[in-house]
CSV table of C-alpha atoms and ligand atoms in Angstrom, one decimal:
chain,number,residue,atom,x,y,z
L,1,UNK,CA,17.1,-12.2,-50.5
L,2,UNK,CA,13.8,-13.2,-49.6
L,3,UNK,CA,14.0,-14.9,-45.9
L,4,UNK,CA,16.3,-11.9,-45.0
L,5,UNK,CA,12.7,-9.9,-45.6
L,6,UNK,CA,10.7,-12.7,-44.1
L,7,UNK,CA,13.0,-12.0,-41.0
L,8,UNK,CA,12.7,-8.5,-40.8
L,9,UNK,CA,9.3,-8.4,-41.0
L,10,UNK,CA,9.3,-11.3,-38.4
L,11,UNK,CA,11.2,-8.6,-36.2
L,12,UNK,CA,9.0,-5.4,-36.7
L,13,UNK,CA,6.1,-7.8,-36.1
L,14,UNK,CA,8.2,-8.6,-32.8
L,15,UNK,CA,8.5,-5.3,-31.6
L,16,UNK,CA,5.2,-4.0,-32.3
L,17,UNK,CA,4.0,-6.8,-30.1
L,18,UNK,CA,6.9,-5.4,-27.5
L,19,UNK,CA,6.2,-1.9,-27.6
L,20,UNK,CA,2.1,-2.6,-27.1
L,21,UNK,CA,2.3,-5.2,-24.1
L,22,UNK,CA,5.2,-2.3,-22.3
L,23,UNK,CA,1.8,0.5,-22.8
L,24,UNK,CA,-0.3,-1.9,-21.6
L,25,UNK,CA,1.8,-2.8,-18.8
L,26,UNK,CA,1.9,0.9,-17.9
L,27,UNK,CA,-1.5,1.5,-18.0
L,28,UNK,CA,-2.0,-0.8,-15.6
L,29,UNK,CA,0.2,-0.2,-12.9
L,30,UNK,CA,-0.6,3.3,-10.2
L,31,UNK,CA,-4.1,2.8,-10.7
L,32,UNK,CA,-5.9,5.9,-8.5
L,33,UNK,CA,-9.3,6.3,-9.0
L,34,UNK,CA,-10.0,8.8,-11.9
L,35,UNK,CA,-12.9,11.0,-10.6
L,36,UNK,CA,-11.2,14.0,-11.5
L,37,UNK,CA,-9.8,14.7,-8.4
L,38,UNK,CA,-6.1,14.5,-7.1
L,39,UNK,CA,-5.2,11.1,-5.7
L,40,UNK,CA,-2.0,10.5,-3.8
L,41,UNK,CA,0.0,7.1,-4.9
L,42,UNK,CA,1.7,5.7,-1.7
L,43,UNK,CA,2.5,2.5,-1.2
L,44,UNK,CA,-0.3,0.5,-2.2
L,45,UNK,CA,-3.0,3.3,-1.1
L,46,UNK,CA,-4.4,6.3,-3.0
L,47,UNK,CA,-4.9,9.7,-0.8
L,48,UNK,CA,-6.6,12.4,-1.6
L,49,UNK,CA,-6.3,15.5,0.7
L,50,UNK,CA,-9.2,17.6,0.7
L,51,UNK,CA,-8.4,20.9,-0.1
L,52,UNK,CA,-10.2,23.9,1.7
L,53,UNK,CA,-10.6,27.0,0.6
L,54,UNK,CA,-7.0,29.4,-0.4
L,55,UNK,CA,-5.7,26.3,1.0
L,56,UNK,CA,-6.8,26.7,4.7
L,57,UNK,CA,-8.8,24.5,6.4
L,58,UNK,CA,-12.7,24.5,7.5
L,59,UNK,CA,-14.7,23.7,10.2
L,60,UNK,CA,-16.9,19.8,9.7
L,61,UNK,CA,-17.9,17.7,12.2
L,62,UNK,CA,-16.5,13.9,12.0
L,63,UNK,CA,-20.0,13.1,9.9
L,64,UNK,CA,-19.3,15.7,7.6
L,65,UNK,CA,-15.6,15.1,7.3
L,66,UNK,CA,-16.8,11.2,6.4
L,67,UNK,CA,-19.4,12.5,3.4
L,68,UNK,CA,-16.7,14.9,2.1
L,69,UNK,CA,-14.7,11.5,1.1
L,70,UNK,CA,-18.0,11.0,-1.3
L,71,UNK,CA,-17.9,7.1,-1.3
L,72,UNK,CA,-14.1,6.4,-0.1
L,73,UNK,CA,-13.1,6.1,3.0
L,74,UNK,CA,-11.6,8.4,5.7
L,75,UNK,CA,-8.2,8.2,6.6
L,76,UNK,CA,-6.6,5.3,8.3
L,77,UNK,CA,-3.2,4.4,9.4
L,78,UNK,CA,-2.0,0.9,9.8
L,79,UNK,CA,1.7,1.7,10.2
L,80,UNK,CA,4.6,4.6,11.2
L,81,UNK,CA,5.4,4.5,7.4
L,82,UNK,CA,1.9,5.9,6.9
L,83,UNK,CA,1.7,8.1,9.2
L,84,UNK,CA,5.1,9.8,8.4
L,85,UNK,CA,3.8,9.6,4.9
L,86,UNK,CA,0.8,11.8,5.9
L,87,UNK,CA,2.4,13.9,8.0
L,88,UNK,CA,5.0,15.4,5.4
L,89,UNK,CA,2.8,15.2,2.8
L,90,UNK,CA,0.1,17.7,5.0
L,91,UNK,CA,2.3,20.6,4.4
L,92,UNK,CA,1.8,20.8,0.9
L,93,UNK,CA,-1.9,20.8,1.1
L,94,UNK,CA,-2.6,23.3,4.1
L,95,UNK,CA,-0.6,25.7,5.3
L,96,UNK,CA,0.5,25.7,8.8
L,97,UNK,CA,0.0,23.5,11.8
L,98,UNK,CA,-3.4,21.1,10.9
L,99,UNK,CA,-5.2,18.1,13.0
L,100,UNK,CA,-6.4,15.5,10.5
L,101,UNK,CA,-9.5,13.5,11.1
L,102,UNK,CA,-8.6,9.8,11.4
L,103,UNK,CA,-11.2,7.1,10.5
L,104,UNK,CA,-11.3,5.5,13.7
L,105,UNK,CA,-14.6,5.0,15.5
L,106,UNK,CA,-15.6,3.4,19.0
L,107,UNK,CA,-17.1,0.4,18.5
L,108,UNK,CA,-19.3,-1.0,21.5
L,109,UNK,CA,-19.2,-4.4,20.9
L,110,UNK,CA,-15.7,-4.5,21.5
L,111,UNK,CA,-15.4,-1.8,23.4
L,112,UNK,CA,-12.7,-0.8,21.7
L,113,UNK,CA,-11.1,2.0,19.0
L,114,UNK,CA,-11.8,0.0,15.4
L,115,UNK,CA,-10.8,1.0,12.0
L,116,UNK,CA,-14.0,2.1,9.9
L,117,UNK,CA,-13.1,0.5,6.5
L,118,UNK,CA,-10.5,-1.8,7.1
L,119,UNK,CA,-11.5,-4.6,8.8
L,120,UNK,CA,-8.5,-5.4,10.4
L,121,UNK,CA,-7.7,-4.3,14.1
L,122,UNK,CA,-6.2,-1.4,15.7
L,123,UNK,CA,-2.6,-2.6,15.8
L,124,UNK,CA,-0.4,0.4,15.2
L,125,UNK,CA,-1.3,3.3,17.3
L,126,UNK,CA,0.5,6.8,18.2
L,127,UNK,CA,-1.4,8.4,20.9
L,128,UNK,CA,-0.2,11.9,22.6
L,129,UNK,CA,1.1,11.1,26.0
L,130,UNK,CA,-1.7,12.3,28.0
L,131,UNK,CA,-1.7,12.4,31.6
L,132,UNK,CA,-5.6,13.7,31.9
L,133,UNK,CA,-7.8,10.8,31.5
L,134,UNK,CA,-10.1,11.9,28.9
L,135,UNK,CA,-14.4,12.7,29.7
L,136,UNK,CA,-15.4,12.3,26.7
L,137,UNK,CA,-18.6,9.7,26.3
L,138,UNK,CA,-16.6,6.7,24.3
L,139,UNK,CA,-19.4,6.2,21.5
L,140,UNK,CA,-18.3,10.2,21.0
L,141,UNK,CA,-15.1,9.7,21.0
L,142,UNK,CA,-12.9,10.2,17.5
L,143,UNK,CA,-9.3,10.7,17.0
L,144,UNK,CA,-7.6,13.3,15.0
L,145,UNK,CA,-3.7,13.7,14.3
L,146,UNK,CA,-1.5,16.1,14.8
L,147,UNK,CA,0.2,16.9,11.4
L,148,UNK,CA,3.1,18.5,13.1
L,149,UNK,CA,4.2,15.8,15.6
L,150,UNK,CA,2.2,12.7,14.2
L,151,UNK,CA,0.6,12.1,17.1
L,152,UNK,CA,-2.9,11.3,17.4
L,153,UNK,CA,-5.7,13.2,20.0
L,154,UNK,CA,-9.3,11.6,21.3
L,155,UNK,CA,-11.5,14.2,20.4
L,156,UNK,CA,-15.5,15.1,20.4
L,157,UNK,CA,-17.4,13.7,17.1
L,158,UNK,CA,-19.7,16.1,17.5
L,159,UNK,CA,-17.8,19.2,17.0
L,160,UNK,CA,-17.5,21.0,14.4
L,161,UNK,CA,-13.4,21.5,14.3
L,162,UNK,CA,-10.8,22.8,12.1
L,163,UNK,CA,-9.8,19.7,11.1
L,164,UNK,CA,-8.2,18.5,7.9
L,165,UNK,CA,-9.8,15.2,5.6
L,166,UNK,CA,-8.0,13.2,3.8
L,167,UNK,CA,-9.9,9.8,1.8
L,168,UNK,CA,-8.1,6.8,1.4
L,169,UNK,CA,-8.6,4.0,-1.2
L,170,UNK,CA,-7.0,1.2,-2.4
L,171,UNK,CA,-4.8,0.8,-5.7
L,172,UNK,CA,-6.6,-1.2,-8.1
L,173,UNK,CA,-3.5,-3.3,-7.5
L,174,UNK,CA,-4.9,-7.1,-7.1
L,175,UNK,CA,-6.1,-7.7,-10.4
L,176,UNK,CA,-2.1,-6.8,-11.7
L,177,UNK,CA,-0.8,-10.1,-11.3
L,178,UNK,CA,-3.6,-11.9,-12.9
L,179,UNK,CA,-3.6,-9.7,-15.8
L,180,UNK,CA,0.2,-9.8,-15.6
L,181,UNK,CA,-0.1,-13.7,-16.5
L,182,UNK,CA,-2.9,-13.1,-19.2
L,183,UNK,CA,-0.8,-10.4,-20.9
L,184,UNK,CA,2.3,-12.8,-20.7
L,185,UNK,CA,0.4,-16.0,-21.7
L,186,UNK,CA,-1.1,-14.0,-25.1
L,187,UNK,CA,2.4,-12.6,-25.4
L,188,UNK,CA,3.8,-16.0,-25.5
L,189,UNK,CA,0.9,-17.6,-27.7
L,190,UNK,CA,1.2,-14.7,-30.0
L,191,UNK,CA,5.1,-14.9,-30.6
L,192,UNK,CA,4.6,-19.1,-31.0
L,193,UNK,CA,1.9,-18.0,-33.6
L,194,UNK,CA,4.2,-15.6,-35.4
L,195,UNK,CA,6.8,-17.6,-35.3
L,196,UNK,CA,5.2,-21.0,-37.0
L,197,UNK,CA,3.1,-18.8,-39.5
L,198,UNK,CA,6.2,-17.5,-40.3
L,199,UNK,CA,8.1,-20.9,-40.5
L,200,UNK,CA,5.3,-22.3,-42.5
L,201,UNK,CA,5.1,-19.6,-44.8
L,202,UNK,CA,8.9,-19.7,-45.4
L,203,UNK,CA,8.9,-23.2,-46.0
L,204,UNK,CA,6.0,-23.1,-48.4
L,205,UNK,CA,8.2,-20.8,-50.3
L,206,UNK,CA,11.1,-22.4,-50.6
L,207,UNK,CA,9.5,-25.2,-51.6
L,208,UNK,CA,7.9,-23.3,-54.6
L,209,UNK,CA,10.9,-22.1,-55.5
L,210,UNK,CA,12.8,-25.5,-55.5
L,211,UNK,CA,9.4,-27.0,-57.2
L,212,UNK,CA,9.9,-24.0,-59.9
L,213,UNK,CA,13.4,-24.7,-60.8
L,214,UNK,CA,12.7,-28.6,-61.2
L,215,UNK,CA,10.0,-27.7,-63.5
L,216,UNK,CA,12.1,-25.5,-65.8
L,217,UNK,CA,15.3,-27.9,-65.9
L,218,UNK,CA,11.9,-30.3,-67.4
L,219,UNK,CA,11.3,-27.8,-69.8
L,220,UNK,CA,14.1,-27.3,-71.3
L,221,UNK,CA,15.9,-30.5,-71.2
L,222,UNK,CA,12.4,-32.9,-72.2
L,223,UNK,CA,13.4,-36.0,-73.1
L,224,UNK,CA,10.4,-36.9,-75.0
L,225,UNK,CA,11.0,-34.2,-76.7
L,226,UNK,CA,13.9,-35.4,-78.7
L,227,UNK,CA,12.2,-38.7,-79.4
L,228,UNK,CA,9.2,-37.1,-80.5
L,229,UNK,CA,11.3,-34.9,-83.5
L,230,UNK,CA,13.4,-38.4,-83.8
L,231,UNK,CA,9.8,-40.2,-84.2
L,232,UNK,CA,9.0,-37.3,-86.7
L,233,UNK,CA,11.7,-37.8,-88.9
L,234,UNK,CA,11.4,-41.5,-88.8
L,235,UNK,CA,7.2,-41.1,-90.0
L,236,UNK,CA,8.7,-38.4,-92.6
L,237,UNK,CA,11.2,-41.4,-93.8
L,238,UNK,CA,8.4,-43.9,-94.0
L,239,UNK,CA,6.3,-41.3,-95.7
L,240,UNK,CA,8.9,-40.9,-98.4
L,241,UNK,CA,9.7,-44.5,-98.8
L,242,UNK,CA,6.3,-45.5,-99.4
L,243,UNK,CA,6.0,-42.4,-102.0
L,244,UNK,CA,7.2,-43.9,-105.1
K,1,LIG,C1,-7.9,7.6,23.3
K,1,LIG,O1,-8.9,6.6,23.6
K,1,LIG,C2,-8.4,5.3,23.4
K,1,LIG,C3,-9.6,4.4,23.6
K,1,LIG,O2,-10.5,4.8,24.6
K,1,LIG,C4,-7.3,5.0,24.4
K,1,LIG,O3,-6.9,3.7,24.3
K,1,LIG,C5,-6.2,6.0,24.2
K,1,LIG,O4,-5.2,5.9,25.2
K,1,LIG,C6,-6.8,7.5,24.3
K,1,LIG,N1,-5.7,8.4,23.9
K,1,LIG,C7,-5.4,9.4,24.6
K,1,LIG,C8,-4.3,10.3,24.1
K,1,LIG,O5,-6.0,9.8,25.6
């Protein structure tokens, strides 16, 4: 009777520990920031597509469009995947045909198109056939896409263009494997605790019980007990022989 309810509390004990390391596990994982604004999960990004007013778009200059992202960064795109992404996503943010300001600056030291928060180089790239070259000054140059066709458009920083902004972050998603270890290691530890606790504690018991019943069988069977009312009857013999 009794280790079957050492078990099942072993068991509920089990699952408790389960049940909380699954929430945790949860609350880990999609991690957008939470500054009360809508953030996109996609991939291992978070976007958030800045949302004008009744849904249409307004005019900001590339500055502008960079402040609106308060502290994130302004769109890049490092793959087709992302830019597909970004392209049906667009539709359910503004309505109709949009540009979208890309974070992409010219840098003059290389003299080249760079990324402005991600350090790596321009790899993937979907420029608009163009067959004009373009006049604009390069350190004016930006890029915008096309949210119809994907396809991306040097334009003028400096203008102040219809144009939507969408920030880009990164999920808090590098600290998930270390945490994932932690949480598995204290998982582990914990059910090895529970497990010898419970051993020990089971032991101890059946110990006492086995100590309990060897003590009774003394009490009632004492040995002594017979020689002491022999020894008794023996002083009460001598006591009556010495009498007369
Ligand atoms: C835009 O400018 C970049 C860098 O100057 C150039 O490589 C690219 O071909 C241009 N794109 C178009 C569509 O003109």
């Amino acid at each position: 009777m009794e280790p079957k309810k050492e078990m099942h509390r072993l068991g509920s004990v089990l699952v408790t520990v389960f049940v909380l390391c699954l929430q945790l596990n949860l609350a880990v994982t999609g991690d957008c920031p939470a500054d009360g604004r809508t953030w996109v999960p996609f991939q291992d990004k978070c976007y958030h597509f800045v949302h004008g007013e009744e849904d249409s778009i307004k005019s900001y200059t590339f500055e502008r469009a960079k402040s609106l992202c308060q502290g994130f960064g302004l769109l890049t795109i490092l793959s087709a995947e992302e830019n597909d992404f970004v392209i049906k996503y667009s539709p359910q943010v503004w309505k109709g045909n949009v540009n979208v300001w890309l974070g992409m600056y010219y840098d003059t030291d290389s003299e080249n198109m760079c990324w402005l928060h991600d350090e790596a180089p321009v790899r993937y790239t979907n420029w608009e056939d163009s067959s004009s070259p373009s006049d604009l000054v390069p350190v004016d140059t930006c890029v915008a896409l096309h949210s119809n066709t994907g396809k991306w458009e040097n334009i003028s920083c400096l203008d102040e263009v219809e144009n939507g902004v969408i920030c880009k972050t990164d999920q808090k998603t590098e600290t998930k494997p270390k945490s994932n270890a932690l949480l598995s290691a204290l998982v582990i530890l914990s059910v090895v605790a529970i497990v010898g606790i419970s051993a020990v504690i089971w032991f101890l018991h059946q110990r006492h019980n086995i100590g309990s019943t060897i003590m009774t069988a003394f009490e009632y069977h004492p040995p002594f007990r017979v020689l002491n009312s022999d020894q008794s009857y023996l002083v009460e013999a001598e006591e009556t022989d010495t009498v007369p």
